[in-house]
C-alpha cells in the first residue's frame, strides 16, 4: 500500500476528507480489481466497511466519513490478491487515527493576583479558612507551601497565616463566580494538599453547579502530595457525566475537609483556567493581492498570477500588504485568532519578514529568482489556502544609464541604446538601466538624454527633474 498524498491525521468536522491509496503486488501476486475497502470506527463505535472507488488500475480513492467536532476516527484499508487473499494496510488492532479539528480557546485564566469574585464559606471548621495572598511559608510550620503554583505571587490557601492554621473540625469552601462553560471544554487548576492522614476522610473535594441542578462532585483529591503543587484537568465530559449541564452560569467549588481522626489538612488552589474547545472551519479563499501604497504589485486569481515582486540586492520592499481573495471576490484578512499567513521560498535570496500578521517586508540578499508561495494556516498548523507560485526577483545593483556595464555613463551607452532600438542589438541588462528619462520605455529619447547629460550638462540619468532624487 502506498499513499502519494499521505494519510490524514486531522480532519474537519462535518467535511469529507480524501486521500489516495495505491496497491502493488507482492511476490508477483495479482491484485483483485475493485476489492479495496475502507473499515472505520467513530468514537470507539462499531466498525463499518465500505467499498472503495477504483478510478485507475490498482488506485483507490478514499473518502473518510463525516464526523462531529471532537470525534476520533479509526480506520484501515484492505485489498485482495488472487493467490494470497486479503491484505491489510495496517494492523486492525492498531489502526490509523484522525481527530476532528478543534481549537482550544482559553476563556478564563485566573492566577488570583486580583479579586475576580471568588467567595468563601465555613462549614463547621474552627480554623483553616480560605484566604487569598502570597504564601507566608512559616519556617516553624512544616505543612504550608513555599510559594504559589504558577509564580505569579498570590493563590488561595487555607488560613494563610503564621502558626498552626490548618483546617480543623470541619470544612471550608472556596466558590468561583459564575462562569460561561456552555460549549465543550475543560477546567484545570493547580492544587496543594498536605495531609498527615490519607485514609479518605481528609480531602479536597471539587464540585460543579450548572445553576439549576445543585452541587455535584466532579473530582476528589484525598492523597498527601507532600509540599508540591499538582496540576489537574477536568474535561467537560466528566462534568456532564456527573449530571451537570454545560451552561453560562457554571460555578465550581473547592472544599477542604478535616474529618475523622484529628490530623493536618492544608490546601491551596492556583492557576485556575477554563478552556473552550471550538470547532472552526478554514476560510474559503481563491487568490490574493499584494499592494504597496495602494499600487497592486501582484494579483492572483485561482491559478492565474499577474505581476511579480522585484528589488535589488540591499534594497527593501516595505509597506507590502497581503490581502486574500474570498469566494465572493472580496479582499479579506482572515481572522488572526485562528488563521495566520506563512510565506515559503526555496532559497534565501531575500529576507521576508511578516509583521502585523499580514504585512510584509522584503530585503534583497543576493541576486536570483525564487518562486514563493503564500499560505493561510488554520489552527493546529493546518493549511487552509496555498497560493500558486509568485515570482520574487532580486537583481544586481546597476548604475542608471550604464547600459553597457562599464561603470560609466557616456556616449558609448547612447550608442548601445541606438543599436538596441534600431539595429537589433543586445538588450540592456537590466532593461531599466536604459530608461534614463523615466518614461517606462527604452528608445532613442533615452540615447539623446545621455548625450545631453554627457556633453550639455543635462540632468543625471533617472532624475529628469534634477532634484537629485531618482524618479525611476
Tab-separated table of C-alpha atoms in Angstrom:
chain	number	residue	atom	x	y	z
A	1	UNK	CA	0.000	0.000	0.000
A	2	UNK	CA	1.290	3.471	-0.907
A	3	UNK	CA	-0.166	6.917	-0.124
A	4	UNK	CA	1.017	9.577	-2.631
A	5	UNK	CA	-0.585	12.396	-0.620
A	6	UNK	CA	-0.091	10.880	2.832
A	7	UNK	CA	-2.699	9.781	5.361
A	8	UNK	CA	-4.698	12.477	7.207
A	9	UNK	CA	-4.398	12.582	10.979
A	10	UNK	CA	-6.600	15.664	11.430
A	11	UNK	CA	-9.899	16.249	9.673
A	12	UNK	CA	-12.503	18.980	9.615
A	13	UNK	CA	-15.796	18.299	11.396
A	14	UNK	CA	-18.708	17.638	9.026
A	15	UNK	CA	-16.468	17.596	5.949
A	16	UNK	CA	-15.304	14.679	3.835
A	17	UNK	CA	-11.551	14.132	3.879
A	18	UNK	CA	-9.935	12.480	0.877
A	19	UNK	CA	-6.714	10.618	0.147
A	20	UNK	CA	-5.368	8.157	-2.431
A	21	UNK	CA	-4.199	4.578	-1.896
A	22	UNK	CA	-2.136	2.651	-4.435
A	23	UNK	CA	-1.830	-1.149	-4.149
A	24	UNK	CA	1.119	-3.075	-5.542
A	25	UNK	CA	1.664	-6.805	-5.962
A	26	UNK	CA	3.727	-8.877	-3.538
A	27	UNK	CA	5.891	-11.750	-4.912
A	28	UNK	CA	4.318	-11.429	-8.384
A	29	UNK	CA	0.815	-11.723	-6.985
A	30	UNK	CA	-2.082	-10.157	-8.854
A	31	UNK	CA	-4.321	-7.594	-7.061
A	32	UNK	CA	-8.051	-8.240	-7.422
A	33	UNK	CA	-9.696	-5.238	-9.123
A	34	UNK	CA	-12.268	-3.285	-7.073
A	35	UNK	CA	-11.533	-5.301	-3.928
A	36	UNK	CA	-10.395	-2.289	-1.855
A	37	UNK	CA	-12.380	-1.478	1.274
A	38	UNK	CA	-12.315	1.177	3.980
A	39	UNK	CA	-13.016	-0.030	7.516
A	40	UNK	CA	-13.703	2.673	10.111
A	41	UNK	CA	-14.969	3.299	13.631
A	42	UNK	CA	-16.125	6.631	15.078
A	43	UNK	CA	-15.561	7.247	18.792
A	44	UNK	CA	-14.995	3.536	19.551
A	45	UNK	CA	-18.254	2.598	17.861
A	46	UNK	CA	-18.822	-0.463	15.668
A	47	UNK	CA	-16.605	-0.983	12.631
A	48	UNK	CA	-18.230	-0.071	9.318
A	49	UNK	CA	-16.858	-1.359	5.995
A	50	UNK	CA	-17.429	0.355	2.643
A	51	UNK	CA	-16.216	-0.414	-0.871
A	52	UNK	CA	-13.688	1.995	-2.383
A	53	UNK	CA	-13.842	3.592	-5.811
A	54	UNK	CA	-11.041	2.485	-8.183
A	55	UNK	CA	-10.784	5.134	-10.959
A	56	UNK	CA	-7.464	3.727	-12.270
A	57	UNK	CA	-5.945	0.245	-12.118
A	58	UNK	CA	-4.851	-0.541	-8.556
A	59	UNK	CA	-5.542	3.059	-7.421
A	60	UNK	CA	-8.291	3.738	-4.878
A	61	UNK	CA	-9.897	6.995	-3.793
A	62	UNK	CA	-10.696	7.048	-0.082
A	63	UNK	CA	-13.345	9.399	1.299
A	64	UNK	CA	-13.447	9.346	5.086
A	65	UNK	CA	-16.890	9.626	6.712
A	66	UNK	CA	-18.363	12.771	8.199
A	67	UNK	CA	-17.598	13.188	11.902
A	68	UNK	CA	-18.731	15.635	14.554
A	69	UNK	CA	-16.489	18.026	16.418
A	70	UNK	CA	-14.191	16.364	18.959
A	71	UNK	CA	-14.563	12.946	17.342
A	72	UNK	CA	-11.916	10.238	16.991
A	73	UNK	CA	-11.894	8.316	13.717
A	74	UNK	CA	-10.034	4.996	13.472
A	75	UNK	CA	-9.622	3.342	10.071
A	76	UNK	CA	-7.661	0.898	7.926
A	77	UNK	CA	-7.680	-0.312	4.307
A	78	UNK	CA	-7.876	-3.824	2.863
A	79	UNK	CA	-7.430	-5.179	-0.655
A	80	UNK	CA	-7.323	-8.695	-2.076
A	81	UNK	CA	-4.712	-10.603	-4.086
A	82	UNK	CA	-5.723	-13.513	-6.319
A	83	UNK	CA	-3.288	-16.030	-4.809
A	84	UNK	CA	-2.915	-14.834	-1.219
A	85	UNK	CA	-6.261	-13.396	-0.162
A	86	UNK	CA	-6.873	-10.234	1.861
A	87	UNK	CA	-4.060	-7.825	2.796
A	88	UNK	CA	-4.311	-5.121	5.478
A	89	UNK	CA	-2.514	-1.768	5.199
A	90	UNK	CA	-2.050	-1.762	8.998
A	91	UNK	CA	-2.865	-3.939	11.986
A	92	UNK	CA	-6.642	-3.622	12.608
A	93	UNK	CA	-5.876	-3.556	16.344
A	94	UNK	CA	-3.618	-0.557	15.760
A	95	UNK	CA	-5.449	1.403	13.034
A	96	UNK	CA	-4.804	4.840	11.600
A	97	UNK	CA	-6.289	7.607	13.758
A	98	UNK	CA	-7.610	11.022	12.742
A	99	UNK	CA	-9.167	13.641	15.019
A	100	UNK	CA	-11.745	16.207	14.036
A	101	UNK	CA	-10.198	19.654	14.112
A	102	UNK	CA	-10.558	21.517	17.403
A	103	UNK	CA	-9.247	24.888	18.544
A	104	UNK	CA	-8.597	25.419	22.247
A	105	UNK	CA	-9.651	28.884	23.430
A	106	UNK	CA	-8.844	29.969	26.986
A	107	UNK	CA	-11.844	31.936	28.222
A	108	UNK	CA	-10.723	32.336	31.865
A	109	UNK	CA	-7.215	32.299	33.301
A	110	UNK	CA	-7.191	33.379	36.934
A	111	UNK	CA	-3.870	33.478	38.809
A	112	UNK	CA	-5.576	35.187	41.784
A	113	UNK	CA	-3.465	38.322	41.586
A	114	UNK	CA	-6.689	40.326	41.667
A	115	UNK	CA	-10.157	39.739	43.085
A	116	UNK	CA	-12.260	38.027	40.396
A	117	UNK	CA	-15.270	37.466	42.630
A	118	UNK	CA	-14.452	34.218	44.422
A	119	UNK	CA	-16.249	33.746	47.762
A	120	UNK	CA	-15.632	31.564	50.803
A	121	UNK	CA	-17.792	29.649	53.300
A	122	UNK	CA	-17.152	27.890	56.585
A	123	UNK	CA	-18.871	24.516	57.055
A	124	UNK	CA	-18.204	23.721	60.731
A	125	UNK	CA	-14.413	24.243	60.715
A	126	UNK	CA	-12.820	26.114	63.588
A	127	UNK	CA	-9.741	27.193	61.584
A	128	UNK	CA	-8.157	26.986	58.147
A	129	UNK	CA	-10.440	29.475	56.389
A	130	UNK	CA	-9.662	30.187	52.695
A	131	UNK	CA	-7.565	33.336	52.130
A	132	UNK	CA	-6.025	34.903	49.028
A	133	UNK	CA	-2.419	36.114	49.215
A	134	UNK	CA	1.271	35.336	48.878
A	135	UNK	CA	2.147	32.181	50.877
A	136	UNK	CA	3.718	33.151	54.214
A	137	UNK	CA	5.930	29.996	54.264
A	138	UNK	CA	6.221	29.783	58.048
A	139	UNK	CA	9.570	28.130	58.920
A	140	UNK	CA	8.057	26.799	62.148
A	141	UNK	CA	5.121	25.139	60.333
A	142	UNK	CA	6.129	22.223	58.069
A	143	UNK	CA	2.843	21.884	56.199
A	144	UNK	CA	2.463	25.037	54.062
A	145	UNK	CA	3.813	25.725	50.526
A	146	UNK	CA	6.884	27.852	49.972
A	147	UNK	CA	5.284	29.726	47.060
A	148	UNK	CA	2.271	29.745	44.774
A	149	UNK	CA	1.930	27.311	41.852
A	150	UNK	CA	2.425	29.493	38.773
A	151	UNK	CA	4.956	32.019	40.056
A	152	UNK	CA	2.605	34.994	39.797
A	153	UNK	CA	2.733	35.533	43.569
A	154	UNK	CA	-0.723	35.004	45.043
A	155	UNK	CA	-3.003	31.995	45.404
A	156	UNK	CA	-5.805	30.766	47.668
A	157	UNK	CA	-4.653	28.898	50.797
A	158	UNK	CA	-6.318	27.583	53.929
A	159	UNK	CA	-5.644	30.323	56.525
A	160	UNK	CA	-2.506	31.866	55.068
A	161	UNK	CA	-1.028	32.941	58.423
A	162	UNK	CA	1.843	32.047	60.726
A	163	UNK	CA	1.385	29.199	63.178
A	164	UNK	CA	-0.886	26.164	63.336
A	165	UNK	CA	-3.554	27.275	60.845
A	166	UNK	CA	-4.695	24.119	59.089
A	167	UNK	CA	-8.351	23.085	58.692
A	168	UNK	CA	-9.772	21.631	61.910
A	169	UNK	CA	-13.088	20.066	62.916
A	170	UNK	CA	-14.977	20.543	59.662
A	171	UNK	CA	-14.756	22.006	56.177
A	172	UNK	CA	-14.076	25.289	54.379
A	173	UNK	CA	-15.273	26.124	50.877
A	174	UNK	CA	-13.889	28.258	48.059
A	175	UNK	CA	-16.545	29.130	45.453
A	176	UNK	CA	-15.981	30.554	41.984
A	177	UNK	CA	-18.025	33.340	40.404
A	178	UNK	CA	-20.431	32.419	37.579
A	179	UNK	CA	-18.529	31.071	34.577
A	180	UNK	CA	-19.608	30.525	30.975
A	181	UNK	CA	-18.833	26.932	30.009
A	182	UNK	CA	-21.734	26.412	27.616
A	183	UNK	CA	-19.591	24.645	24.999
A	184	UNK	CA	-17.331	21.615	25.182
A	185	UNK	CA	-14.102	22.322	27.031
A	186	UNK	CA	-12.232	21.703	30.272
A	187	UNK	CA	-11.474	23.173	33.679
A	188	UNK	CA	-7.925	22.980	35.025
A	189	UNK	CA	-6.203	24.143	38.197
A	190	UNK	CA	-3.204	23.515	40.406
A	191	UNK	CA	-3.859	22.287	43.912
A	192	UNK	CA	-1.789	21.940	47.080
A	193	UNK	CA	-2.815	19.255	49.562
A	194	UNK	CA	-0.812	18.333	52.641
A	195	UNK	CA	-2.368	15.537	54.701
A	196	UNK	CA	-0.932	13.670	57.648
A	197	UNK	CA	-3.758	11.127	57.426
A	198	UNK	CA	-4.653	9.788	53.968
A	199	UNK	CA	-7.487	7.476	54.962
A	200	UNK	CA	-10.013	9.200	52.666
A	201	UNK	CA	-11.733	11.231	55.382
A	202	UNK	CA	-9.495	14.253	54.838
A	203	UNK	CA	-9.770	15.549	51.302
A	204	UNK	CA	-10.114	18.352	48.804
A	205	UNK	CA	-13.489	17.922	47.103
A	206	UNK	CA	-14.239	19.601	43.744
A	207	UNK	CA	-17.873	20.192	42.761
A	208	UNK	CA	-19.767	21.902	39.934
A	209	UNK	CA	-23.174	23.571	39.746
A	210	UNK	CA	-24.915	24.497	36.480
A	211	UNK	CA	-27.274	26.933	38.200
A	212	UNK	CA	-30.216	24.527	38.443
A	213	UNK	CA	-29.083	21.032	39.453
A	214	UNK	CA	-27.224	21.789	42.703
A	215	UNK	CA	-23.652	20.849	43.571
A	216	UNK	CA	-22.299	17.618	42.080
A	217	UNK	CA	-18.895	16.047	42.736
A	218	UNK	CA	-16.561	16.116	39.708
A	219	UNK	CA	-13.190	15.349	41.372
A	220	UNK	CA	-11.835	14.177	44.715
A	221	UNK	CA	-8.253	14.573	45.983
A	222	UNK	CA	-7.536	12.586	49.143
A	223	UNK	CA	-3.853	11.683	48.929
A	224	UNK	CA	-0.991	13.612	50.509
A	225	UNK	CA	1.043	15.444	47.845
A	226	UNK	CA	3.745	16.393	50.321
A	227	UNK	CA	4.716	20.049	49.696
A	228	UNK	CA	4.243	20.029	45.904
A	229	UNK	CA	1.625	21.694	43.733
A	230	UNK	CA	-0.212	19.326	41.366
A	231	UNK	CA	-1.947	20.198	38.099
A	232	UNK	CA	-5.320	18.658	37.357
A	233	UNK	CA	-7.704	18.925	34.378
A	234	UNK	CA	-11.403	18.026	34.336
A	235	UNK	CA	-12.869	17.665	30.816
A	236	UNK	CA	-16.440	18.735	30.217
A	237	UNK	CA	-17.369	15.094	29.554
A	238	UNK	CA	-16.587	14.340	33.209
A	239	UNK	CA	-18.736	17.282	34.298
A	240	UNK	CA	-21.749	16.198	32.239
A	241	UNK	CA	-21.299	12.571	33.341
A	242	UNK	CA	-21.766	13.810	36.918
A	243	UNK	CA	-25.195	15.148	35.970
A	244	UNK	CA	-24.163	18.787	35.491
A	245	UNK	CA	-25.192	20.563	32.283
A	246	UNK	CA	-22.850	22.927	30.467
A	247	UNK	CA	-24.299	26.432	30.891
A	248	UNK	CA	-23.232	30.063	31.013
A	249	UNK	CA	-23.939	30.088	34.775
A	250	UNK	CA	-21.484	27.432	35.926
A	251	UNK	CA	-19.851	27.574	39.355
A	252	UNK	CA	-17.070	25.458	40.825
A	253	UNK	CA	-16.449	24.784	44.490
A	254	UNK	CA	-13.349	23.524	46.318
A	255	UNK	CA	-13.981	22.087	49.777
A	256	UNK	CA	-11.095	21.286	52.116
A	257	UNK	CA	-12.340	18.884	54.748
A	258	UNK	CA	-10.889	17.665	58.050
A	259	UNK	CA	-12.874	14.568	59.031
A	260	UNK	CA	-12.390	11.538	61.226
A	261	UNK	CA	-9.245	11.439	63.385
A	262	UNK	CA	-7.710	14.819	64.211
A	263	UNK	CA	-4.916	15.472	61.664
A	264	UNK	CA	-3.277	18.126	59.490
A	265	UNK	CA	-5.189	19.397	56.423
A	266	UNK	CA	-3.588	22.223	54.441
A	267	UNK	CA	-4.900	23.035	50.943
A	268	UNK	CA	-4.345	25.563	48.176
A	269	UNK	CA	-5.737	26.464	44.741
A	270	UNK	CA	-3.957	28.380	41.978
A	271	UNK	CA	-3.774	28.795	38.181
A	272	UNK	CA	-7.495	28.257	37.624
A	273	UNK	CA	-8.279	28.048	33.903
A	274	UNK	CA	-11.341	27.403	31.750
A	275	UNK	CA	-10.855	26.300	28.139
A	276	UNK	CA	-13.445	26.117	25.371
A	277	UNK	CA	-12.962	23.575	22.596
A	278	UNK	CA	-14.215	25.299	19.464
A	279	UNK	CA	-14.684	23.750	16.078
A	280	UNK	CA	-13.696	26.252	13.423
A	281	UNK	CA	-13.552	25.793	9.673
A	282	UNK	CA	-10.839	27.235	7.432
A	283	UNK	CA	-11.761	30.211	5.269
A	284	UNK	CA	-12.537	29.538	1.610
A	285	UNK	CA	-10.050	31.528	-0.474
A	286	UNK	CA	-9.182	31.620	-4.163
A	287	UNK	CA	-6.441	34.211	-4.569
A	288	UNK	CA	-4.584	37.189	-3.199
A	289	UNK	CA	-3.426	40.728	-3.915
A	290	UNK	CA	-0.117	42.257	-2.811
A	291	UNK	CA	-0.228	46.046	-2.552
A	292	UNK	CA	2.300	48.772	-1.838
A	293	UNK	CA	0.973	52.273	-1.164
A	294	UNK	CA	-2.318	51.403	-2.917
A	295	UNK	CA	-0.470	50.125	-6.017
A	296	UNK	CA	-1.054	46.480	-6.914
A	297	UNK	CA	2.208	44.598	-7.438
A	298	UNK	CA	0.783	41.064	-7.649
A	299	UNK	CA	-2.729	39.848	-8.405
A	300	UNK	CA	-3.607	36.162	-8.048
A	301	UNK	CA	-6.980	34.735	-9.059
A	302	UNK	CA	-7.242	30.957	-8.792
A	303	UNK	CA	-4.170	29.705	-10.730
A	304	UNK	CA	-3.523	32.953	-12.647
A	305	UNK	CA	-0.664	35.155	-11.388
A	306	UNK	CA	-0.168	38.682	-12.698
A	307	UNK	CA	2.909	40.662	-11.629
A	308	UNK	CA	5.987	39.902	-9.550
A	309	UNK	CA	7.951	41.212	-6.575
A	310	UNK	CA	11.177	42.858	-7.753
A	311	UNK	CA	14.013	44.568	-5.885
A	312	UNK	CA	17.794	44.893	-5.945
A	313	UNK	CA	20.437	43.468	-3.663
A	314	UNK	CA	20.408	45.514	-0.459
A	315	UNK	CA	17.113	47.149	-1.382
A	316	UNK	CA	13.951	46.798	0.688
A	317	UNK	CA	10.312	46.454	-0.264
A	318	UNK	CA	8.274	47.581	2.716
A	319	UNK	CA	4.676	48.560	3.423
A	320	UNK	CA	3.612	45.482	1.462
A	321	UNK	CA	0.051	44.481	2.298
A	322	UNK	CA	-1.130	40.963	1.508
A	323	UNK	CA	-4.892	40.642	1.040
A	324	UNK	CA	-6.603	37.352	0.288
A	325	UNK	CA	-9.468	36.952	-2.152
A	326	UNK	CA	-12.506	35.065	-0.867
A	327	UNK	CA	-15.030	33.176	-2.973
A	328	UNK	CA	-17.117	36.375	-3.369
A	329	UNK	CA	-14.077	38.224	-4.807
A	330	UNK	CA	-13.809	40.374	-1.690
A	331	UNK	CA	-10.338	41.120	-0.320
A	332	UNK	CA	-10.066	39.906	3.272
A	333	UNK	CA	-7.593	39.190	6.022
A	334	UNK	CA	-8.773	36.003	7.751
A	335	UNK	CA	-9.405	36.020	11.492
A	336	UNK	CA	-5.937	36.122	13.061
A	337	UNK	CA	-7.175	34.292	16.175
A	338	UNK	CA	-7.441	31.062	14.203
A	339	UNK	CA	-5.574	31.804	10.953
A	340	UNK	CA	-2.228	33.306	10.052
A	341	UNK	CA	-0.034	33.772	6.994
A	342	UNK	CA	3.118	31.923	6.040
A	343	UNK	CA	5.499	32.647	3.157
A	344	UNK	CA	7.655	29.894	1.665
A	345	UNK	CA	10.709	30.436	-0.522
A	346	UNK	CA	13.093	27.638	-1.596
A	347	UNK	CA	16.344	29.641	-1.333
A	348	UNK	CA	17.070	32.615	0.895
A	349	UNK	CA	17.783	35.170	-1.818
A	350	UNK	CA	15.730	37.619	0.240
A	351	UNK	CA	14.792	38.116	3.867
A	352	UNK	CA	10.997	38.001	4.226
A	353	UNK	CA	9.512	39.277	7.464
A	354	UNK	CA	5.809	39.081	8.281
A	355	UNK	CA	4.581	41.888	10.524
A	356	UNK	CA	1.088	42.530	11.893
A	357	UNK	CA	0.030	39.072	10.646
A	358	UNK	CA	-0.500	40.102	7.011
A	359	UNK	CA	2.063	42.832	6.205
A	360	UNK	CA	5.395	42.026	4.600
A	361	UNK	CA	8.906	43.486	4.447
A	362	UNK	CA	11.369	42.039	1.910
A	363	UNK	CA	15.096	42.781	1.822
A	364	UNK	CA	17.214	41.621	-1.139
A	365	UNK	CA	20.171	39.431	-0.103
A	366	UNK	CA	21.593	38.003	-3.318
A	367	UNK	CA	20.725	38.058	-6.987
A	368	UNK	CA	18.377	35.372	-8.170
A	369	UNK	CA	14.791	34.303	-8.777
A	370	UNK	CA	12.505	32.441	-6.396
A	371	UNK	CA	9.010	31.175	-6.901
A	372	UNK	CA	7.471	31.860	-3.497
A	373	UNK	CA	4.044	30.904	-2.203
A	374	UNK	CA	1.694	32.428	0.341
A	375	UNK	CA	-0.405	30.298	2.693
A	376	UNK	CA	-3.150	30.893	5.181
A	377	UNK	CA	-2.623	28.424	8.005
A	378	UNK	CA	-5.536	27.332	10.155
A	379	UNK	CA	-5.329	26.415	13.819
A	380	UNK	CA	-3.024	23.471	14.599
A	381	UNK	CA	-0.877	24.426	11.579
A	382	UNK	CA	-3.340	23.007	9.063
A	383	UNK	CA	-3.046	24.739	5.647
A	384	UNK	CA	-6.301	26.439	4.689
A	385	UNK	CA	-5.059	28.015	1.433
A	386	UNK	CA	-1.842	27.917	-0.584
A	387	UNK	CA	-1.311	30.294	-3.479
A	388	UNK	CA	0.236	29.393	-6.819
A	389	UNK	CA	3.851	30.452	-7.147
A	390	UNK	CA	4.667	34.162	-7.251
A	391	UNK	CA	7.975	35.370	-8.694
A	392	UNK	CA	10.416	37.087	-6.358
A	393	UNK	CA	13.244	38.672	-8.351
A	394	UNK	CA	16.379	40.085	-6.741
A	395	UNK	CA	18.617	41.935	-9.250
A	396	UNK	CA	22.226	43.001	-9.195
A	397	UNK	CA	22.587	46.734	-8.471
A	398	UNK	CA	23.089	48.881	-11.566
A	399	UNK	CA	24.110	52.444	-12.430
A	400	UNK	CA	21.272	54.177	-14.244
A	401	UNK	CA	22.445	54.925	-17.804
A	402	UNK	CA	25.366	52.479	-17.687
A	403	UNK	CA	23.733	50.155	-20.198
A	404	UNK	CA	26.974	48.576	-21.442
A	405	UNK	CA	28.088	47.800	-17.864
A	406	UNK	CA	31.471	49.594	-17.992
A	407	UNK	CA	30.842	51.553	-14.780
A	408	UNK	CA	30.485	54.880	-16.612
A	409	UNK	CA	27.703	56.818	-18.351
A	410	UNK	CA	28.954	58.245	-21.642
A	411	UNK	CA	28.456	58.332	-25.420
A	412	UNK	CA	29.066	54.566	-25.659
A	413	UNK	CA	25.867	53.980	-23.662
A	414	UNK	CA	23.892	56.187	-26.050
A	415	UNK	CA	25.256	54.151	-28.988
A	416	UNK	CA	24.306	50.906	-27.159
A	417	UNK	CA	20.710	52.118	-26.829
A	418	UNK	CA	20.534	53.164	-30.504
A	419	UNK	CA	21.851	49.757	-31.606
A	420	UNK	CA	19.256	48.055	-29.404
A	421	UNK	CA	16.392	50.243	-30.605
A	422	UNK	CA	17.165	50.319	-34.331
A	423	UNK	CA	19.690	47.629	-35.251
A	424	UNK	CA	18.603	44.597	-33.239
A	425	UNK	CA	21.493	44.896	-30.821
A	426	UNK	CA	21.552	43.190	-27.395
A	427	UNK	CA	19.130	44.429	-24.776
A	428	UNK	CA	20.398	46.405	-21.781
A	429	UNK	CA	20.665	44.239	-18.656
A	430	UNK	CA	18.654	45.142	-16.721
A	431	UNK	CA	16.386	46.921	-19.168
A	432	UNK	CA	15.532	49.529	-16.519
A	433	UNK	CA	19.100	50.838	-16.639
A	434	UNK	CA	18.377	52.294	-20.101
A	435	UNK	CA	15.124	54.052	-19.132
A	436	UNK	CA	17.045	57.164	-18.146
A	437	UNK	CA	14.178	59.618	-18.741
A	438	UNK	CA	11.747	57.571	-16.639
A	439	UNK	CA	9.026	57.224	-19.270
A	440	UNK	CA	8.869	53.399	-18.915
A	441	UNK	CA	10.189	52.817	-22.448
A	442	UNK	CA	13.666	52.399	-23.948
A	443	UNK	CA	14.057	54.307	-27.220
A	444	UNK	CA	16.126	56.975	-28.959
A	445	UNK	CA	14.953	59.645	-26.485
A	446	UNK	CA	16.977	57.837	-23.799
A	447	UNK	CA	20.092	57.994	-26.009
A	448	UNK	CA	19.523	61.746	-26.516
A	449	UNK	CA	19.111	62.147	-22.731
A	450	UNK	CA	22.510	60.528	-22.126
A	451	UNK	CA	24.180	62.723	-24.780
A	452	UNK	CA	22.729	65.838	-23.108
A	453	UNK	CA	23.984	64.602	-19.738
A	454	UNK	CA	27.479	63.820	-21.055
A	455	UNK	CA	28.043	66.906	-23.203
A	456	UNK	CA	25.488	69.620	-22.342
A	457	UNK	CA	25.145	69.479	-18.553
A	458	UNK	CA	21.754	67.759	-18.644
A	459	UNK	CA	20.109	66.085	-15.644
A	460	UNK	CA	21.545	62.924	-14.124
A	461	UNK	CA	20.086	59.716	-15.610
A	462	UNK	CA	16.858	58.671	-13.839
A	463	UNK	CA	16.469	62.196	-12.395
A	464	UNK	CA	14.571	64.166	-15.070
A	465	UNK	CA	13.513	66.944	-12.674
A	466	UNK	CA	17.097	67.497	-11.483
A	467	UNK	CA	16.321	67.393	-7.743
A	468	UNK	CA	18.999	64.749	-7.042
A	469	UNK	CA	16.296	62.235	-6.104
A	470	UNK	CA	15.897	59.295	-8.561
A	471	UNK	CA	12.492	59.342	-10.221
A	472	UNK	CA	12.643	55.791	-11.545
